[in-house]
CSV table of N, CA and C in Angstrom, one decimal:
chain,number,residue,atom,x,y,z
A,1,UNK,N,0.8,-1.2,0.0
A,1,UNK,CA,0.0,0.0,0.0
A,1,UNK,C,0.9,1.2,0.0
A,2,UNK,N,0.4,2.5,-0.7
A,2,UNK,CA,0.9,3.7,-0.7
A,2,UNK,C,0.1,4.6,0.2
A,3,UNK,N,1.0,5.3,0.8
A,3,UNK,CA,-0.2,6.8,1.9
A,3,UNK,C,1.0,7.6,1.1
A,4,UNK,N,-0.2,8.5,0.5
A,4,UNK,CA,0.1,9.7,0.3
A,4,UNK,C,-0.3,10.9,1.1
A,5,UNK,N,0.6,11.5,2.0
A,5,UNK,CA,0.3,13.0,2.5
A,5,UNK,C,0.9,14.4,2.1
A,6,UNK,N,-0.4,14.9,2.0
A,6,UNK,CA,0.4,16.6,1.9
A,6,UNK,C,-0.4,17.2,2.7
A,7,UNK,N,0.7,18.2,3.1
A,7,UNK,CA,0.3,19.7,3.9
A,7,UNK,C,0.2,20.7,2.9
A,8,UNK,N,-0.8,21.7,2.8
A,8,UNK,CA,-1.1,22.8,2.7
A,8,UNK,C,-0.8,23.9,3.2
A,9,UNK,N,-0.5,24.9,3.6
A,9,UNK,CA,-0.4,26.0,3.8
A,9,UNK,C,-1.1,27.2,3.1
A,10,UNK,N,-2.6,27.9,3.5
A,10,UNK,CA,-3.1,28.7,2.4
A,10,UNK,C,-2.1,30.0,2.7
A,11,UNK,N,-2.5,31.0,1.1
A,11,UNK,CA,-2.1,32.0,1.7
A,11,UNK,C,-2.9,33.2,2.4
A,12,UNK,N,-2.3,34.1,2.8
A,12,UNK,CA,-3.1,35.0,4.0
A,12,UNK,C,-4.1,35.3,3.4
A,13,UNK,N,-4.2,35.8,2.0
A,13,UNK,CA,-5.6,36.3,1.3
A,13,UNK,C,-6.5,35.3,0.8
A,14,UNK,N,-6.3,34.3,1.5
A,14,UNK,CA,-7.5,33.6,1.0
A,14,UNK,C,-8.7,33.1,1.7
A,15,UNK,N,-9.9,33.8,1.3
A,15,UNK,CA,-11.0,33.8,1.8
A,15,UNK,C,-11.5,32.3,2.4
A,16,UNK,N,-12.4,32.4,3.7
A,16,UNK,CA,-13.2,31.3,4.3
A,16,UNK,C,-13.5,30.4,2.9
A,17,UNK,N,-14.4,31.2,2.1
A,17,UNK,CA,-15.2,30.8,1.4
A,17,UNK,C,-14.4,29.9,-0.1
A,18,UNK,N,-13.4,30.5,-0.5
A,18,UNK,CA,-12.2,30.1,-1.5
A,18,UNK,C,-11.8,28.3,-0.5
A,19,UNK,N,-11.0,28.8,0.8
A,19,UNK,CA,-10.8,27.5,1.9
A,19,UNK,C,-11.9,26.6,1.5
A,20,UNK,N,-12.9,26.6,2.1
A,20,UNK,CA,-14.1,26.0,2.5
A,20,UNK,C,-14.5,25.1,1.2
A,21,UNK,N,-14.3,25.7,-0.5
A,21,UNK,CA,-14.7,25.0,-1.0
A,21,UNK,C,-13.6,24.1,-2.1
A,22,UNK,N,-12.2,24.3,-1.6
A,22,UNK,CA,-11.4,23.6,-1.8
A,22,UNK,C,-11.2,22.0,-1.2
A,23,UNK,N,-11.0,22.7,0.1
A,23,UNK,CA,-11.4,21.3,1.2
A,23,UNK,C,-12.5,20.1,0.3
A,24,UNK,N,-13.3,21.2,-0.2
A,24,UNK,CA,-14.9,20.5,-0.7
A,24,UNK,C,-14.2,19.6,-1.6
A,25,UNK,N,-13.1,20.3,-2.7
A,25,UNK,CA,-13.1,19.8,-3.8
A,25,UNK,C,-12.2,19.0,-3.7
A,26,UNK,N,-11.2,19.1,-3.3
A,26,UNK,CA,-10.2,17.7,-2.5
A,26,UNK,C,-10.6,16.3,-1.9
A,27,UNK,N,-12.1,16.7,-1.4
A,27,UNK,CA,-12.5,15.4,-0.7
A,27,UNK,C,-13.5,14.7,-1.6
A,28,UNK,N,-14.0,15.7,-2.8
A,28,UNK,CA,-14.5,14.8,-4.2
A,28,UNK,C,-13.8,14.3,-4.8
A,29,UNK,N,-12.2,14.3,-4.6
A,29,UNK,CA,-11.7,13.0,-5.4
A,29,UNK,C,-11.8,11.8,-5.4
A,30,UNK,N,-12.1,11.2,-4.0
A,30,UNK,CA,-12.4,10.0,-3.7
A,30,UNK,C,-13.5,9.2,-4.6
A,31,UNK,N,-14.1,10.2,-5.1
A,31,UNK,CA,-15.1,9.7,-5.7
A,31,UNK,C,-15.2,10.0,-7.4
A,32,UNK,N,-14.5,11.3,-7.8
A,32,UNK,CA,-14.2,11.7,-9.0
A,32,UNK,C,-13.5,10.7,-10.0
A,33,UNK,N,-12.2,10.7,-8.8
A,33,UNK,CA,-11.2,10.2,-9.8
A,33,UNK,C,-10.9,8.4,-9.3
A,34,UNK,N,-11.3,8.3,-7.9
A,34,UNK,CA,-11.1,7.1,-7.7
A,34,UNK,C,-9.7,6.2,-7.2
A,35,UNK,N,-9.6,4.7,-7.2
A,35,UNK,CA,-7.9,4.3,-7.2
A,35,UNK,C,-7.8,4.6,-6.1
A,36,UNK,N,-8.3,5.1,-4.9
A,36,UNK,CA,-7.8,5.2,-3.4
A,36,UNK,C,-8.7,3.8,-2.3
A,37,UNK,N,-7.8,3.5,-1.6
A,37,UNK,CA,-8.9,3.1,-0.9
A,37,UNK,C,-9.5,4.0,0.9
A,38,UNK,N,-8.5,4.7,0.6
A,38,UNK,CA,-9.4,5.7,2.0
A,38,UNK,C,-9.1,7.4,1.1
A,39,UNK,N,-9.0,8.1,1.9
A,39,UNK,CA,-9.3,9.8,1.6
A,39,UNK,C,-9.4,10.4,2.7
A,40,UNK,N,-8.8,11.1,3.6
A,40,UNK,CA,-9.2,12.0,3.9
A,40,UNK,C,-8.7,13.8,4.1
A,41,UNK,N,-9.5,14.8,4.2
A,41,UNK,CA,-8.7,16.1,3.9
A,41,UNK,C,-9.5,16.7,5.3
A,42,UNK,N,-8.3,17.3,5.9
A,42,UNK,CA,-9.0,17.8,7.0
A,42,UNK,C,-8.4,19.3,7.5
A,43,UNK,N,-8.9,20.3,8.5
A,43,UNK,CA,-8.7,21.8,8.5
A,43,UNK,C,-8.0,21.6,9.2
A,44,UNK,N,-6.3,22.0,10.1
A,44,UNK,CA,-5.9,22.0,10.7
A,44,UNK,C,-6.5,22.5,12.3
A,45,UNK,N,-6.4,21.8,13.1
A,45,UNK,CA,-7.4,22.2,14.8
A,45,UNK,C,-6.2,23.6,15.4
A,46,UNK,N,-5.6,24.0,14.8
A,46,UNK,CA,-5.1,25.7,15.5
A,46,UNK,C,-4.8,25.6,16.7
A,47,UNK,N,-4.2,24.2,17.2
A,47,UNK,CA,-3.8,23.9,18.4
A,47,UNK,C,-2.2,24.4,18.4
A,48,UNK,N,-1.5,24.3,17.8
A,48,UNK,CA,-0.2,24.7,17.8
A,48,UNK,C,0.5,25.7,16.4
A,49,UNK,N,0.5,27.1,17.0
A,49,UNK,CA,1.5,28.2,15.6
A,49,UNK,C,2.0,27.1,15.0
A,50,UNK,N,2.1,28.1,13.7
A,50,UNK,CA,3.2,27.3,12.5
A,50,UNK,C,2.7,26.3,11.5
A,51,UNK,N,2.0,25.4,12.3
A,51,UNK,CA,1.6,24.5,11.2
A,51,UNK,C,0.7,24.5,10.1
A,52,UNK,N,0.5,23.5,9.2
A,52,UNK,CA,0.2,24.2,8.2
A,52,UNK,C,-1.9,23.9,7.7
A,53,UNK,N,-1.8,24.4,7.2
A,53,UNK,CA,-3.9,24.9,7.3
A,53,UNK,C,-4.2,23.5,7.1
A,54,UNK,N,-4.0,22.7,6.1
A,54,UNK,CA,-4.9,21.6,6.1
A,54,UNK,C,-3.6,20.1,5.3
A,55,UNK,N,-4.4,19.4,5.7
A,55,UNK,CA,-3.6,18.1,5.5
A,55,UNK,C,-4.7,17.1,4.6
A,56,UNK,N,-4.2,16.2,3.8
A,56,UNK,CA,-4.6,15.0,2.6
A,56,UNK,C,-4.2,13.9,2.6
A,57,UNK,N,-4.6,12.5,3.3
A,57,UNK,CA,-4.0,11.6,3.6
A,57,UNK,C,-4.9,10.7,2.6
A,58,UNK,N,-4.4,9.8,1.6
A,58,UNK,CA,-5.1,9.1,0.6
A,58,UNK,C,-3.6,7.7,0.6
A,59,UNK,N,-5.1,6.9,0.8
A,59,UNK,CA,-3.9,5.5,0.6
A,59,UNK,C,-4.3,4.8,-0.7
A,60,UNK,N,-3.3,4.4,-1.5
A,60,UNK,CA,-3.4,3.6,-2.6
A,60,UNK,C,-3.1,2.0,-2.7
A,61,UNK,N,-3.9,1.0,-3.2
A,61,UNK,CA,-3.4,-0.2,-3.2
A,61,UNK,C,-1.9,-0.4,-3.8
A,62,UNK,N,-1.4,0.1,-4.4
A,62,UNK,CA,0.1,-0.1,-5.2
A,62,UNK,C,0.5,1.8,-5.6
A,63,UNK,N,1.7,1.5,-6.1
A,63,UNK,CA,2.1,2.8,-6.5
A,63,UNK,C,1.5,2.9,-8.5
A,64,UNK,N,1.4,1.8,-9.1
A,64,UNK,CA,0.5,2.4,-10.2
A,64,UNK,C,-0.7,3.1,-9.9
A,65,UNK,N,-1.5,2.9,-9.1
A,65,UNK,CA,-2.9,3.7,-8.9
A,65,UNK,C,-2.6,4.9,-8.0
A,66,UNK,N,-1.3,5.3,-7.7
A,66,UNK,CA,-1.0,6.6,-7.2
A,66,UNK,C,-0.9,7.3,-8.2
A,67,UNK,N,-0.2,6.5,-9.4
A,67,UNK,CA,0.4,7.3,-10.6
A,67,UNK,C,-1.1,7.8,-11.5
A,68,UNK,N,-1.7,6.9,-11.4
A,68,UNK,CA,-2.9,6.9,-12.2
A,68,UNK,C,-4.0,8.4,-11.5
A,69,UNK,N,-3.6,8.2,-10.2
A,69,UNK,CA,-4.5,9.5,-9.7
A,69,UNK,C,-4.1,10.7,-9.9
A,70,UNK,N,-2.2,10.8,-9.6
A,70,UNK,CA,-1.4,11.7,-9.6
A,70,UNK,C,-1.9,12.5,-10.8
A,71,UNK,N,-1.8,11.7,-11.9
A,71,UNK,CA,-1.7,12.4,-13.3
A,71,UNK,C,-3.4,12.3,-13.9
A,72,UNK,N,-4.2,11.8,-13.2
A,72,UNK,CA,-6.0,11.9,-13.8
A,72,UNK,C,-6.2,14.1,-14.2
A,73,UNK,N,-6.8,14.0,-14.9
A,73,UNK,CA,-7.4,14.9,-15.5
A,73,UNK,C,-8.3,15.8,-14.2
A,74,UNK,N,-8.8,15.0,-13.8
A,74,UNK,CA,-9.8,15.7,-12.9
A,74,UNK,C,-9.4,16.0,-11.1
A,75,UNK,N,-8.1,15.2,-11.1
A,75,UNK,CA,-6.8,15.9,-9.9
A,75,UNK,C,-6.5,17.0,-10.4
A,76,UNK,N,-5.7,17.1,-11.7
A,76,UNK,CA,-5.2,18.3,-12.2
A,76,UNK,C,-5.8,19.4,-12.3
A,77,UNK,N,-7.2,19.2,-12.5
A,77,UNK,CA,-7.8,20.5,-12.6
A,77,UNK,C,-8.3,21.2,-11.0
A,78,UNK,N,-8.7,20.1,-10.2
A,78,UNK,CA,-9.1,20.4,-8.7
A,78,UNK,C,-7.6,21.4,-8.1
A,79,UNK,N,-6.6,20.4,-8.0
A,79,UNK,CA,-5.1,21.4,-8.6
A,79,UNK,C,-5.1,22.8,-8.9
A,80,UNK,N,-5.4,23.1,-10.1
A,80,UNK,CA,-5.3,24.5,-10.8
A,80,UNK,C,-6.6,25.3,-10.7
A,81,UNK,N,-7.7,24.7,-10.3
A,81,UNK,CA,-8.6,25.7,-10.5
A,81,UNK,C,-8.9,25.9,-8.7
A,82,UNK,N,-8.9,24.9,-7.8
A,82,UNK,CA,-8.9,25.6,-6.6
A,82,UNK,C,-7.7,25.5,-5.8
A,83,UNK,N,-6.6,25.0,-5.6
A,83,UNK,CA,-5.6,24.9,-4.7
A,83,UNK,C,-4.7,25.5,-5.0
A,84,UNK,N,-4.0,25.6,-6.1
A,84,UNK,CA,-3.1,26.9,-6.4
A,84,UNK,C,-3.7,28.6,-6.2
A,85,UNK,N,-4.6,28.5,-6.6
A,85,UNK,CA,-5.0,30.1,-6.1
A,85,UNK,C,-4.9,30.7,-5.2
A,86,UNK,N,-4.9,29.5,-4.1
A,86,UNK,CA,-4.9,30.1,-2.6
A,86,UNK,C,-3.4,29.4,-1.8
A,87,UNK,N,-2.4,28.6,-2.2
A,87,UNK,CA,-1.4,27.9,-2.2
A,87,UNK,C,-0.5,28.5,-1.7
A,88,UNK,N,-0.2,28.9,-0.3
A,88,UNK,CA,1.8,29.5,0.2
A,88,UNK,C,2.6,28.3,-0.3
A,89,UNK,N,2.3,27.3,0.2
A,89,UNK,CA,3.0,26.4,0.5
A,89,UNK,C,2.5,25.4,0.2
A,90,UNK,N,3.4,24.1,0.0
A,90,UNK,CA,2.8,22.6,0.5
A,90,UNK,C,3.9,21.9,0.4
A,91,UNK,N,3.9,20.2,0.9
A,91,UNK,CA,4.9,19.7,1.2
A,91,UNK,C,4.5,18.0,1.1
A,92,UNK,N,4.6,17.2,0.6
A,92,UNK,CA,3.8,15.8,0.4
A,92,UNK,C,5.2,15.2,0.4
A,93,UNK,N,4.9,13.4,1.1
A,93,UNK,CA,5.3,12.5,1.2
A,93,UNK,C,4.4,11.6,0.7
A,94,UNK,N,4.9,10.3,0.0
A,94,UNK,CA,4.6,9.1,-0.4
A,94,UNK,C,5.4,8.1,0.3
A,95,UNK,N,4.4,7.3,0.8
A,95,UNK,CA,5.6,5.6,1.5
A,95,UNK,C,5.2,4.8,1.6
A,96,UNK,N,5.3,3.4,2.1
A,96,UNK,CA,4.6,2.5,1.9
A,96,UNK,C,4.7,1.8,3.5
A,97,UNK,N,3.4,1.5,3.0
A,97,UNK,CA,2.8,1.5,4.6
A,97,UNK,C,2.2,0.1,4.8
């Protein structure tokens, strides 16, 4: 199995509502694009400065169906049309678990 995680970090100007419906569209991949067997995307709880706004934890049976999500059409766009706009930062690991 593959877990794939990334951290987010938004930037300062990005609205609740921009956030809110990113989150939305990150957690429709599970069902969009498929090839995972868990998903989940969650807001960071503001328990501790520094860290970063939200986190994406998706496991995959093998590393082809990572590759197959990585590169789907309908990742890439969730990608560019909501998560770069609002994007400081991010940071992902892949491992096998």
């Amino acid at each position: 199995m593959i877990r794939h995680v990334v951290t987010f970090t938004w930037a300062p100007t990005a609205s609740r509502e921009q956030i809110a419906a990113t989150i939305e569209a990150l957690r429709g991949l599970r069902h969009e694009v498929g090839g995972m067997s868990y998903l989940v995307v969650a807001e960071d709880a503001g328990l501790t400065e520094g860290n970063a706004s939200a986190v994406l934890i998706a496991d995959f049976p093998d590393a082809e169906a990572f590759y197959r999500y990585a590169q789907d059409p309908v990742h890439l766009s969730v990608i560019a049309e909501f998560v770069r706009p609002i994007l400081h930062s991010r940071a992902a690991v892949q491992y096998r678990a």
